[in-house]
Structures are given as C-alpha cells and as structure tokens.
PDB file of N, CA and C and ligand atoms in Angstrom:
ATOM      1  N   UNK A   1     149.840 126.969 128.246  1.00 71.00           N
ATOM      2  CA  UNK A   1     149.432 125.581 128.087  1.00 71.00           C
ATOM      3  C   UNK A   1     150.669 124.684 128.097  1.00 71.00           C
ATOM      4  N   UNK A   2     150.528 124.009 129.009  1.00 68.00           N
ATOM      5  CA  UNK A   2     151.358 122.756 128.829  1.00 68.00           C
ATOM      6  C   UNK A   2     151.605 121.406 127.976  1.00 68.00           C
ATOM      7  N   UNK A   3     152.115 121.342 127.354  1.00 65.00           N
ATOM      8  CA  UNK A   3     151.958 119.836 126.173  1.00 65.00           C
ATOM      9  C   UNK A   3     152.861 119.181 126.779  1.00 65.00           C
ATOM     10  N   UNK A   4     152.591 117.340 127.016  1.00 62.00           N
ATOM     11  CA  UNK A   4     153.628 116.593 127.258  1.00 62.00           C
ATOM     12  C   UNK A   4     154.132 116.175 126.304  1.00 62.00           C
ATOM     13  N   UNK A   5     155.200 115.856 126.542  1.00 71.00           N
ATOM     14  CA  UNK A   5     156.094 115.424 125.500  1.00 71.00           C
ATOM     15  C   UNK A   5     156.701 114.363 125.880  1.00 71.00           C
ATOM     16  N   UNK A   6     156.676 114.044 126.794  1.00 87.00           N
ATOM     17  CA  UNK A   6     157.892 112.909 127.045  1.00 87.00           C
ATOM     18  C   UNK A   6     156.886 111.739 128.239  1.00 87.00           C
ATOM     19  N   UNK A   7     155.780 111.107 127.459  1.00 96.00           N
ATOM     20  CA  UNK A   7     154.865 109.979 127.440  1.00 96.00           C
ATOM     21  C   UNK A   7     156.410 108.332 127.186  1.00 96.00           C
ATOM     22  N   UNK A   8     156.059 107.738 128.172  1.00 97.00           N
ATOM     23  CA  UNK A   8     156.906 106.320 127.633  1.00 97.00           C
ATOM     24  C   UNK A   8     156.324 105.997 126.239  1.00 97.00           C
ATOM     25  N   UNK A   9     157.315 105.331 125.807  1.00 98.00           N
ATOM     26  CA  UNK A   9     156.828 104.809 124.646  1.00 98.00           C
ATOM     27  C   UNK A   9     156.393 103.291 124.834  1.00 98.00           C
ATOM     28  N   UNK A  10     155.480 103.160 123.551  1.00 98.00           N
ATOM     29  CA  UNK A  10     154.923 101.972 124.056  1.00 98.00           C
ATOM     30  C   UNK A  10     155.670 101.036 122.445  1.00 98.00           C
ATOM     31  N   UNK A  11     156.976 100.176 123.181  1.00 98.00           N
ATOM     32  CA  UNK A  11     158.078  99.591 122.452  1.00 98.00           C
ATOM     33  C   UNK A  11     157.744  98.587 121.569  1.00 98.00           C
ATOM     34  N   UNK A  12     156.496  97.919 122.022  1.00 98.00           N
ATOM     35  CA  UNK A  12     156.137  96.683 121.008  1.00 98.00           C
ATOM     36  C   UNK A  12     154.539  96.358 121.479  1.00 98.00           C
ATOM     37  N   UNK A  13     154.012  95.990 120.838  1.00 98.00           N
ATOM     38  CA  UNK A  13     152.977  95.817 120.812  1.00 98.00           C
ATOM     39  C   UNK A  13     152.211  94.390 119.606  1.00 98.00           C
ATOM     40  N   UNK A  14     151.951  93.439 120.099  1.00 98.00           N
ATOM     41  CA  UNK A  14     151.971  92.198 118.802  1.00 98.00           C
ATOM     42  C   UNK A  14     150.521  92.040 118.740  1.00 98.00           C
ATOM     43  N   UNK A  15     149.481  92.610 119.719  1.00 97.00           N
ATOM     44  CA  UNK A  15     147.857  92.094 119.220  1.00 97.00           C
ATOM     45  C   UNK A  15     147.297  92.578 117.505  1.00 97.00           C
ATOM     46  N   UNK A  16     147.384  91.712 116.768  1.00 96.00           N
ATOM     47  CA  UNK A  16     147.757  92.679 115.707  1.00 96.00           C
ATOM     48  C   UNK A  16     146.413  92.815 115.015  1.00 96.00           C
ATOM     49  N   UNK A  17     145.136  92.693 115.605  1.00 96.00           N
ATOM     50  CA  UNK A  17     144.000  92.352 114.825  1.00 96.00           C
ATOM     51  C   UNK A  17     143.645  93.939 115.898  1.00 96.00           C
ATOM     52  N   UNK A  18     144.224  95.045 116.347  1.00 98.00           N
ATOM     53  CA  UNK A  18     143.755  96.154 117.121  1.00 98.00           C
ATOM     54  C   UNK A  18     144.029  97.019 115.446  1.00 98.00           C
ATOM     55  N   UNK A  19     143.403  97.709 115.572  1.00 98.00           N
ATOM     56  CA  UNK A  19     143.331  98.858 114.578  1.00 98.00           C
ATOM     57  C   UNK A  19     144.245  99.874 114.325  1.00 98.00           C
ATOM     58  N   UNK A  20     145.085 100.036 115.434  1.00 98.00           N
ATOM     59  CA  UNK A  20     146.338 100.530 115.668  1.00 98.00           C
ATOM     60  C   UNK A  20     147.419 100.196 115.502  1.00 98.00           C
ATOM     61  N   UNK A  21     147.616  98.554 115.531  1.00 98.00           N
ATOM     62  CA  UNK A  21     148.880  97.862 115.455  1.00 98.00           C
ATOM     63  C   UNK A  21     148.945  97.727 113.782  1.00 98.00           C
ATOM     64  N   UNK A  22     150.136  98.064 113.546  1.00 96.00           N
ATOM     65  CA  UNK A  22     151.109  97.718 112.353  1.00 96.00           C
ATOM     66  C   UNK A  22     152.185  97.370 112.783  1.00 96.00           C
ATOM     67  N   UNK A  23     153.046  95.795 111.953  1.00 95.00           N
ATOM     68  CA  UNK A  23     154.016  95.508 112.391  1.00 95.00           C
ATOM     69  C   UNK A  23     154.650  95.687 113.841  1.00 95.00           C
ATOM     70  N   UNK A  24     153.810  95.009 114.514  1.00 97.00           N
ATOM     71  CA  UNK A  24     154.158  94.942 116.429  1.00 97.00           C
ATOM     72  C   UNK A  24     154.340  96.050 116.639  1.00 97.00           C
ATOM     73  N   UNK A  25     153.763  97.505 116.405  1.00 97.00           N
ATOM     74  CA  UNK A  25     153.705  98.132 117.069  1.00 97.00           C
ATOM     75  C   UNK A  25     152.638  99.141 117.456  1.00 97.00           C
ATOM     76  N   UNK A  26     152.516 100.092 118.412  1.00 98.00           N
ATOM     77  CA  UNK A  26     151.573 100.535 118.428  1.00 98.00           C
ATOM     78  C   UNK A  26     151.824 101.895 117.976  1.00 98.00           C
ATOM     79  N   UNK A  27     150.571 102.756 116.822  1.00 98.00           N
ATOM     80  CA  UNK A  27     150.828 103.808 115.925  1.00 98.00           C
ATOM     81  C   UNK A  27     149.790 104.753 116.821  1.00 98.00           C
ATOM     82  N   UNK A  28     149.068 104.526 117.416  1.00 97.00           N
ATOM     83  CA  UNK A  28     148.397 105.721 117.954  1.00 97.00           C
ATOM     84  C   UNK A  28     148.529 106.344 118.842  1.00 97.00           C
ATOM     85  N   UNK A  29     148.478 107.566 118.548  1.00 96.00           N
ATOM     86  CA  UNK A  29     149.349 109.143 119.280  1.00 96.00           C
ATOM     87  C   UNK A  29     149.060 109.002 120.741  1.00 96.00           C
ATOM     88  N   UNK A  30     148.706 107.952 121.765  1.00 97.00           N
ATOM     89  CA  UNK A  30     149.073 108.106 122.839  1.00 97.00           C
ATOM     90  C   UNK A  30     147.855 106.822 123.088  1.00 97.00           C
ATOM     91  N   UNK A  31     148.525 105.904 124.325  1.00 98.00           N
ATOM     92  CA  UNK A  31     147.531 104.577 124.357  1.00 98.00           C
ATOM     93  C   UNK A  31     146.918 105.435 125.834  1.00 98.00           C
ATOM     94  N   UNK A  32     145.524 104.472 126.573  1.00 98.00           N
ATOM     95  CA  UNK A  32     145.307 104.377 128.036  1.00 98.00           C
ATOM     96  C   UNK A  32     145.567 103.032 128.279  1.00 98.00           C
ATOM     97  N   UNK A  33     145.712 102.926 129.760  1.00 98.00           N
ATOM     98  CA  UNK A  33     146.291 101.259 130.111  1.00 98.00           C
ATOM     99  C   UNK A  33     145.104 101.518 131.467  1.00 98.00           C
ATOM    100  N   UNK A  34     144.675 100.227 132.036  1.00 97.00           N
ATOM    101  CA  UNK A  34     143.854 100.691 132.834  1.00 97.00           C
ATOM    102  C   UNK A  34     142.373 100.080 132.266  1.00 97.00           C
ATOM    103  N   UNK A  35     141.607  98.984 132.633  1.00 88.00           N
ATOM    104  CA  UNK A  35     140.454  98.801 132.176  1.00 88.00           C
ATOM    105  C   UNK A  35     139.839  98.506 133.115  1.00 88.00           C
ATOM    106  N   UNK A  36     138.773  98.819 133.986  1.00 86.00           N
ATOM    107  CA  UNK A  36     138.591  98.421 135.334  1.00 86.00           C
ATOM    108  C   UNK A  36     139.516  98.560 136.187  1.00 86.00           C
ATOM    109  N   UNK A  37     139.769  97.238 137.067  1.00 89.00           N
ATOM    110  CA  UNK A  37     140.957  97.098 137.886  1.00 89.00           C
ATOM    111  C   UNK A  37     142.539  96.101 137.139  1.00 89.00           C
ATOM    112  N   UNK A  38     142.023  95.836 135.651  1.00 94.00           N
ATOM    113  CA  UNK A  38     143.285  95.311 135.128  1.00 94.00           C
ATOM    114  C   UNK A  38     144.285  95.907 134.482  1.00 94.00           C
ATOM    115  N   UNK A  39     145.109  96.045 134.074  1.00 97.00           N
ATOM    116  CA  UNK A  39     145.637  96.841 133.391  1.00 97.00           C
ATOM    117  C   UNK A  39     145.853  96.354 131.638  1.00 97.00           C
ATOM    118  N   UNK A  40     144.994  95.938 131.177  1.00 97.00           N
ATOM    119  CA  UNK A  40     144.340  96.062 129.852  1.00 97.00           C
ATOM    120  C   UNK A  40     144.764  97.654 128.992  1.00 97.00           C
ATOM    121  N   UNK A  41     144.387  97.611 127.606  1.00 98.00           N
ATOM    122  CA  UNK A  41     145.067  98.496 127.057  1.00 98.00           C
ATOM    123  C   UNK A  41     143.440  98.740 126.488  1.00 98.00           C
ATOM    124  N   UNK A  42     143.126 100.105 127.196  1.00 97.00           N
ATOM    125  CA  UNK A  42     141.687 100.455 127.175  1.00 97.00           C
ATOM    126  C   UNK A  42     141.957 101.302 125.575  1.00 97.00           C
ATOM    127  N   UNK A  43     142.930 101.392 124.835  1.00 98.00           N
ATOM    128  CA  UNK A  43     142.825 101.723 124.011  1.00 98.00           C
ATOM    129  C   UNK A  43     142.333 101.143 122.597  1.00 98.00           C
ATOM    130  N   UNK A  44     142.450  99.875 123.278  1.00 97.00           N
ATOM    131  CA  UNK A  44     142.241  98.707 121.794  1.00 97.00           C
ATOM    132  C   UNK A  44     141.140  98.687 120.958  1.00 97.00           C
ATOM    133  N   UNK A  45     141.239  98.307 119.664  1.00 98.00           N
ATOM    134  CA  UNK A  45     140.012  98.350 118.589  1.00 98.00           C
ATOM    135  C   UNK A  45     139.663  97.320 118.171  1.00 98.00           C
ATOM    136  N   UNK A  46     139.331  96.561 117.872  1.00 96.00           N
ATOM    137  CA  UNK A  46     139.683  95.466 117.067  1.00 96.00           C
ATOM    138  C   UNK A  46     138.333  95.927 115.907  1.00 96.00           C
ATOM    139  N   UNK A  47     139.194  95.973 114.608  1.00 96.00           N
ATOM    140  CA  UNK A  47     138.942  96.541 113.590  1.00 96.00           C
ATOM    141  C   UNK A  47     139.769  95.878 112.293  1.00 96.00           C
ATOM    142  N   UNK A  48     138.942  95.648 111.298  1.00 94.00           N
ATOM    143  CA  UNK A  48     139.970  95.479 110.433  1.00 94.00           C
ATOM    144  C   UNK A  48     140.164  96.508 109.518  1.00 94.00           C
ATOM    145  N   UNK A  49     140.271  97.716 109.626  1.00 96.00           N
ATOM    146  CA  UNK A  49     141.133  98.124 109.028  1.00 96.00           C
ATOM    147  C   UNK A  49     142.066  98.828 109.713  1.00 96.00           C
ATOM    148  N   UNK A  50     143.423  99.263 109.518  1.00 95.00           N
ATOM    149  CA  UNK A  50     144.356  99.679 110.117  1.00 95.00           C
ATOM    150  C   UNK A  50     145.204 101.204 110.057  1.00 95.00           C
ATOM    151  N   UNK A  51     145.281 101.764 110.925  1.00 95.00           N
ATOM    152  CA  UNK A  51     146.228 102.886 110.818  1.00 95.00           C
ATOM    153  C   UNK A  51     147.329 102.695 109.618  1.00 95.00           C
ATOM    154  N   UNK A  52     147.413 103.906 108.931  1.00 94.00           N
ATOM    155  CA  UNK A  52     148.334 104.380 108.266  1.00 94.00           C
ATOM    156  C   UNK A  52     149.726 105.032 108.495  1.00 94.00           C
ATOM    157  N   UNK A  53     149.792 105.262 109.877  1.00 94.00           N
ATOM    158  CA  UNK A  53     150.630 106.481 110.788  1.00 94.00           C
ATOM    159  C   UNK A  53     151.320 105.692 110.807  1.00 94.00           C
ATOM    160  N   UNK A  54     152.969 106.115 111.287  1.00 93.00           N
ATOM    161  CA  UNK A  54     154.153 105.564 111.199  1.00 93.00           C
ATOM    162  C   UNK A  54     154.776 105.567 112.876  1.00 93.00           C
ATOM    163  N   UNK A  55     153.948 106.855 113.710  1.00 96.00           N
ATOM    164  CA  UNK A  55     154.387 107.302 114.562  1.00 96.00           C
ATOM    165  C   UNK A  55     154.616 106.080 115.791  1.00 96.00           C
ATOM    166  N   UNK A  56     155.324 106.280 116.838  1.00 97.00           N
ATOM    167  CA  UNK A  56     155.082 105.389 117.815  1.00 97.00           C
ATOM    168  C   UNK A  56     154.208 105.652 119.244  1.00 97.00           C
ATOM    169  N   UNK A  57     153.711 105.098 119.572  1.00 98.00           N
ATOM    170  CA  UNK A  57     152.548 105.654 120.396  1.00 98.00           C
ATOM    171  C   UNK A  57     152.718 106.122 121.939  1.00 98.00           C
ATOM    172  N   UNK A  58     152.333 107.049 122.408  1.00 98.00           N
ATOM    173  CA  UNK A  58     152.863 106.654 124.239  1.00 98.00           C
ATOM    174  C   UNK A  58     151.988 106.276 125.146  1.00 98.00           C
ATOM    175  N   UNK A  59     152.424 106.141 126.075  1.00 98.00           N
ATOM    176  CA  UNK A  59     151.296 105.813 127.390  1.00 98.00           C
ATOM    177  C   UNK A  59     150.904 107.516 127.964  1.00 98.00           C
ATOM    178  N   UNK A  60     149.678 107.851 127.545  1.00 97.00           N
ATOM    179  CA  UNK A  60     148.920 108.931 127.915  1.00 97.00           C
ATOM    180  C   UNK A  60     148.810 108.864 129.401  1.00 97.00           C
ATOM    181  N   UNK A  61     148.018 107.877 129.332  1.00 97.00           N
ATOM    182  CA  UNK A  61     147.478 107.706 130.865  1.00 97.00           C
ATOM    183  C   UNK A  61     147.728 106.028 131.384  1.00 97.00           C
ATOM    184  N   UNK A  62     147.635 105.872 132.744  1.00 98.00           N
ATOM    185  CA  UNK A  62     147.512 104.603 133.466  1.00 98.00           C
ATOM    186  C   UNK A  62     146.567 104.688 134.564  1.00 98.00           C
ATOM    187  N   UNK A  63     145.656 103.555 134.719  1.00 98.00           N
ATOM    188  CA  UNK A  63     144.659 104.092 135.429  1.00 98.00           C
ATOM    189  C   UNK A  63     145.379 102.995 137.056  1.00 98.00           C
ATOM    190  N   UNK A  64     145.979 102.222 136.222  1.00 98.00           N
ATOM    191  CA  UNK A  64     146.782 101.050 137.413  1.00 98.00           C
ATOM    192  C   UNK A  64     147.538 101.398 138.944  1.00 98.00           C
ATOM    193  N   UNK A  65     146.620 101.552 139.666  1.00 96.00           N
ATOM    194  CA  UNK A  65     147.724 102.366 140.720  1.00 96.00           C
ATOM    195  C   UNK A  65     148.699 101.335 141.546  1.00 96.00           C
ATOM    196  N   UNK A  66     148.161 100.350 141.497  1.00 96.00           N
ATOM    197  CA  UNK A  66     149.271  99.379 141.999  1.00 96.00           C
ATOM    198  C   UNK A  66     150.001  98.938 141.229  1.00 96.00           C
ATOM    199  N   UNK A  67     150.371  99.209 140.432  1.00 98.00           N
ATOM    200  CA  UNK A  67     151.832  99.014 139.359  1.00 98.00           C
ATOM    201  C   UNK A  67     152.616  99.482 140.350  1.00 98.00           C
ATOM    202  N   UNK A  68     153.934  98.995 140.258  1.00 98.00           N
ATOM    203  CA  UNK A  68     155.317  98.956 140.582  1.00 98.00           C
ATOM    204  C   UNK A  68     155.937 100.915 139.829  1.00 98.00           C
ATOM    205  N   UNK A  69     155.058 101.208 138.874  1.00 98.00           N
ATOM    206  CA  UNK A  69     155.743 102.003 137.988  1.00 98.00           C
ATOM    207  C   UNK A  69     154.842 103.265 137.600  1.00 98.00           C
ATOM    208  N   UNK A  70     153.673 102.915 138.624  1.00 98.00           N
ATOM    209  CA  UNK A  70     152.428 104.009 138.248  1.00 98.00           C
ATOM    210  C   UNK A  70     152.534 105.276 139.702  1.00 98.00           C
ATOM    211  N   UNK A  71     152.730 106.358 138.813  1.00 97.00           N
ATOM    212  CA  UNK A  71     152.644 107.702 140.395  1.00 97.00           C
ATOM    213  C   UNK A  71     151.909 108.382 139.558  1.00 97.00           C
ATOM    214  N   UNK A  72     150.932 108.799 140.396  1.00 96.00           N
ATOM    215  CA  UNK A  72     150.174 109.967 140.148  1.00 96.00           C
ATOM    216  C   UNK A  72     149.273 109.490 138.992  1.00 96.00           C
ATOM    217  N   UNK A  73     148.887 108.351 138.509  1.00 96.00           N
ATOM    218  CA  UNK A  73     147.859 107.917 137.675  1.00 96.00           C
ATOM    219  C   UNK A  73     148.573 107.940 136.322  1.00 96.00           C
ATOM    220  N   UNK A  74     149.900 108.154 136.891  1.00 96.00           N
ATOM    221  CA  UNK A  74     150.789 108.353 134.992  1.00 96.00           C
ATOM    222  C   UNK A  74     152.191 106.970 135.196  1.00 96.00           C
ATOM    223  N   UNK A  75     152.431 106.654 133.800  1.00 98.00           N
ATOM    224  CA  UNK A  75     152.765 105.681 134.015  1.00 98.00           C
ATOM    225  C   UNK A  75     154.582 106.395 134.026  1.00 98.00           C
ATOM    226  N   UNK A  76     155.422 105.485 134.529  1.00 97.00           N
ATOM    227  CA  UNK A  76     157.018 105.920 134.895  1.00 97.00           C
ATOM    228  C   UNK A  76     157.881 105.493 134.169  1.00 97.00           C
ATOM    229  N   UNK A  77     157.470 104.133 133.557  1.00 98.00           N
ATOM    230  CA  UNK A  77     158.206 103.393 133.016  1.00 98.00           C
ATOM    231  C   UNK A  77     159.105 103.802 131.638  1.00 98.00           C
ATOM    232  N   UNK A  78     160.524 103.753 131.586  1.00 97.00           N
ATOM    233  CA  UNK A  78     160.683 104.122 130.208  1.00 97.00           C
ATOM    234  C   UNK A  78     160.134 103.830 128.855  1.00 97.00           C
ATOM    235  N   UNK A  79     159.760 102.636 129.138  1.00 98.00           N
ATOM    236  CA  UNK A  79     158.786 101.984 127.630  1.00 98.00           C
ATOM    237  C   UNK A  79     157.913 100.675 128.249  1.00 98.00           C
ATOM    238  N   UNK A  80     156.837 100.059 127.249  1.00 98.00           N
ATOM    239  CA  UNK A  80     156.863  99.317 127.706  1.00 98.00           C
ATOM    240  C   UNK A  80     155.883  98.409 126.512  1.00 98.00           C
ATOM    241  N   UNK A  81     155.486  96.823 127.057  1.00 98.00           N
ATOM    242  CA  UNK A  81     155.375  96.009 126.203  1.00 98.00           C
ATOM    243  C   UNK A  81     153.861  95.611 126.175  1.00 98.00           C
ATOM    244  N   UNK A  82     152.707  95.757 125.188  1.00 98.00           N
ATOM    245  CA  UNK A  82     151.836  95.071 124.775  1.00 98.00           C
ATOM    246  C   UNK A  82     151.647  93.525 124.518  1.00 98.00           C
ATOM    247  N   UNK A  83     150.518  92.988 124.718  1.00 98.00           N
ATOM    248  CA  UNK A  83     150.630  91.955 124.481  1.00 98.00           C
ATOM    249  C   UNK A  83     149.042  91.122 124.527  1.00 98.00           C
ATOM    250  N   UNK A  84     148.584  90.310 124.213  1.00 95.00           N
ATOM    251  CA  UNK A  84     148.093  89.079 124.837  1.00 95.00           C
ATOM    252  C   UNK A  84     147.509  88.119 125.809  1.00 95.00           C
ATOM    253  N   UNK A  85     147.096  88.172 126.824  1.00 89.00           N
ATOM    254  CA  UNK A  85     147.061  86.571 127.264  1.00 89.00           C
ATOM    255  C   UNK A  85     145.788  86.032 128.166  1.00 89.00           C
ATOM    256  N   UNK A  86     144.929  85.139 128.096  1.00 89.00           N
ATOM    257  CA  UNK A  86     143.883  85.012 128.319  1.00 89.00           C
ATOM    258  C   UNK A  86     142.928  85.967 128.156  1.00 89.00           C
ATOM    259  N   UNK A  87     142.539  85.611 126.856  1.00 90.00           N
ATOM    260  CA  UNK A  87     141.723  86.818 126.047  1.00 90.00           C
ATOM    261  C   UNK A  87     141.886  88.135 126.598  1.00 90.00           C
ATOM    262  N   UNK A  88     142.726  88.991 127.129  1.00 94.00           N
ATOM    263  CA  UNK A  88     143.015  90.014 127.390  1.00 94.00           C
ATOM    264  C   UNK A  88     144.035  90.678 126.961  1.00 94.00           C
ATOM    265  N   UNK A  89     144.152  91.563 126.614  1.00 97.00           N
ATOM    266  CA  UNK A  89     144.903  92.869 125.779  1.00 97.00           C
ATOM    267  C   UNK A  89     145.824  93.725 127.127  1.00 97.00           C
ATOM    268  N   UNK A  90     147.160  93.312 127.471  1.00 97.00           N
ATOM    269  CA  UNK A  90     147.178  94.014 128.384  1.00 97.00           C
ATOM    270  C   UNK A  90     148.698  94.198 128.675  1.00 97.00           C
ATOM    271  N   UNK A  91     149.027  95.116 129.692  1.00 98.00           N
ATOM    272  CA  UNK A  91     150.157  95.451 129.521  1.00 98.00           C
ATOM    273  C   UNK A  91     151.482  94.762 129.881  1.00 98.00           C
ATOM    274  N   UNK A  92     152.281  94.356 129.670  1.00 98.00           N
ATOM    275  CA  UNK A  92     153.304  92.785 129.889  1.00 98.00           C
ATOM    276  C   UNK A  92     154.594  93.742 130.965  1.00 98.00           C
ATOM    277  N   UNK A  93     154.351  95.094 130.952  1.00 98.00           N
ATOM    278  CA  UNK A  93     155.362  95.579 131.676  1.00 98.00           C
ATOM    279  C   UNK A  93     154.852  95.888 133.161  1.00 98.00           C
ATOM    280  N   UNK A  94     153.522  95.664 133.890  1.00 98.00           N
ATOM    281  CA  UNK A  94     153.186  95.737 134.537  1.00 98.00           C
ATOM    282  C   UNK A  94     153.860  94.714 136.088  1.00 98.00           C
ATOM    283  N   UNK A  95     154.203  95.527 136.931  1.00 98.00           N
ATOM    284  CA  UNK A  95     154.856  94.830 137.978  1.00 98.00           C
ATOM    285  C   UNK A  95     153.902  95.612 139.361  1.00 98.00           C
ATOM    286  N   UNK A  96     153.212  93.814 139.907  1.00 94.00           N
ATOM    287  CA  UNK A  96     152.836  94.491 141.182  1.00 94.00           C
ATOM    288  C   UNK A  96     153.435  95.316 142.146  1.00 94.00           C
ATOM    289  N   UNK A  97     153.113  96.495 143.014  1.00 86.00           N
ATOM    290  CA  UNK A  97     154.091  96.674 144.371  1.00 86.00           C
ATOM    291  C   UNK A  97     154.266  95.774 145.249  1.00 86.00           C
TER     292      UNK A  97
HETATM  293  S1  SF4 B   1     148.932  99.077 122.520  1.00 73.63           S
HETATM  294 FE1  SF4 B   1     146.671  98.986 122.587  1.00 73.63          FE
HETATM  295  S2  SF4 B   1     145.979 100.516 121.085  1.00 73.63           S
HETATM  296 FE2  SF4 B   1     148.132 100.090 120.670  1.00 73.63          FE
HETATM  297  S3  SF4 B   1     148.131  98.520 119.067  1.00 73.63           S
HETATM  298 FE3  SF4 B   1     148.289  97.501 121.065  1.00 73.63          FE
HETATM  299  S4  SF4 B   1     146.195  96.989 121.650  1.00 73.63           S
HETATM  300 FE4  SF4 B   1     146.093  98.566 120.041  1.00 73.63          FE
HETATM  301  S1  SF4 B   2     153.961  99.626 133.382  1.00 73.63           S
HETATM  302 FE1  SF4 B   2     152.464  99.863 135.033  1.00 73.63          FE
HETATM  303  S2  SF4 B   2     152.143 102.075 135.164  1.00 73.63           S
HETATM  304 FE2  SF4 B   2     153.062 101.667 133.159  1.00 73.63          FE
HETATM  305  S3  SF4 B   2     151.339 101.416 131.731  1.00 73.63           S
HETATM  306 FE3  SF4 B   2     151.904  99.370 132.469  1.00 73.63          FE
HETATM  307  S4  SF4 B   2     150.530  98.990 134.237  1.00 73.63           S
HETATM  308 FE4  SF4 B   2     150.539 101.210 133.832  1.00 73.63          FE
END
C-alpha cells in the first residue's frame, strides 16, 4: 500500500466560519479543491463548531484541470492559499493555463 505523504500544504486559509478553519488555517487532514467547474474548496463546512486539531491540512485532490498547476487531477503546487470572494470559497492560488 501506498500512503502519500507529501500533499501541498494548504498555507492559509481565512474563511473562518468553515468548521475546519482555526486561526487562518486549514486543520483538516487533507482538503478537495474542485466544485463543479470552479475551483472552490469542496471541502468546506460551514458549521459552528470547530476542529480541535492542530495539524495543517493538504490538498488531497484537485478536480481543476485547467489550473496552471493541476497534472493528473493532483494538485503541484508547493502550497497554497484559501480564501473568499463572491460568495465563493475558493482557491486564490489557482492560475489559468
Ligand atoms: S481550506 Fe476549505 S476545508 Fe479548509 S478551512 Fe478553508 S474552507 Fe474549510
Ligand atoms: S493551485 Fe490549481 S491545482 Fe492546486 S488546488 Fe488550486 S486550483 Fe487546484
């Protein structure tokens, strides 16, 4: 069996009303990015109550194939940034090809 280990990390993260976020970041053991055709953070909760975990989270999967940074449905990027903007939850490191 293979385990990955070396998922980007996902460096900051500020939506802070997700169930996951503590202090801008994201705590759960691996996000998806990818919601439809946007690249939204299909992982989000919005919940009020919040993770306890300290850990930092990675990018599991990307469903985004036209990212600048997406091969093979996995994302490349060394880290990258959560965020915000027109009611959408989505990924700020995303660069078209
Ligand atoms: S990256 Fe996604 S799952 Fe993690 S805290 Fe932000 S919105 Fe929630
Ligand atoms: S940087 Fe691109 S490939 Fe990586 S998670 Fe964001 S949208 Fe997906």
């Amino acid at each position: 069996m293979i385990i990955a280990t070396d998922m980007p990390e996902v460096a900051k993260c500020v939506v802070s009303q997700c169930a996951y976020n503590a202090d801008d970041g994201c705590h759960a053991r691996a996000i998806t990015i990818g919601e439809g055709a946007a690249p939204d953070c299909d992982t989000f909760f919005d919940n009020d109550k919040h993770t306890h975990s300290s850990r930092t989270a990675g990018v599991g999967a990307c469903k985004i194939e036209d990212c600048a940074h997406n091969d093979d449905f996995e994302c490349t990027a060394d880290s990258i940034q959560v965020g915000a903007s027109g009611g959408s939850v989505d990924c700020q490191t995303y660069t078209k090809h």
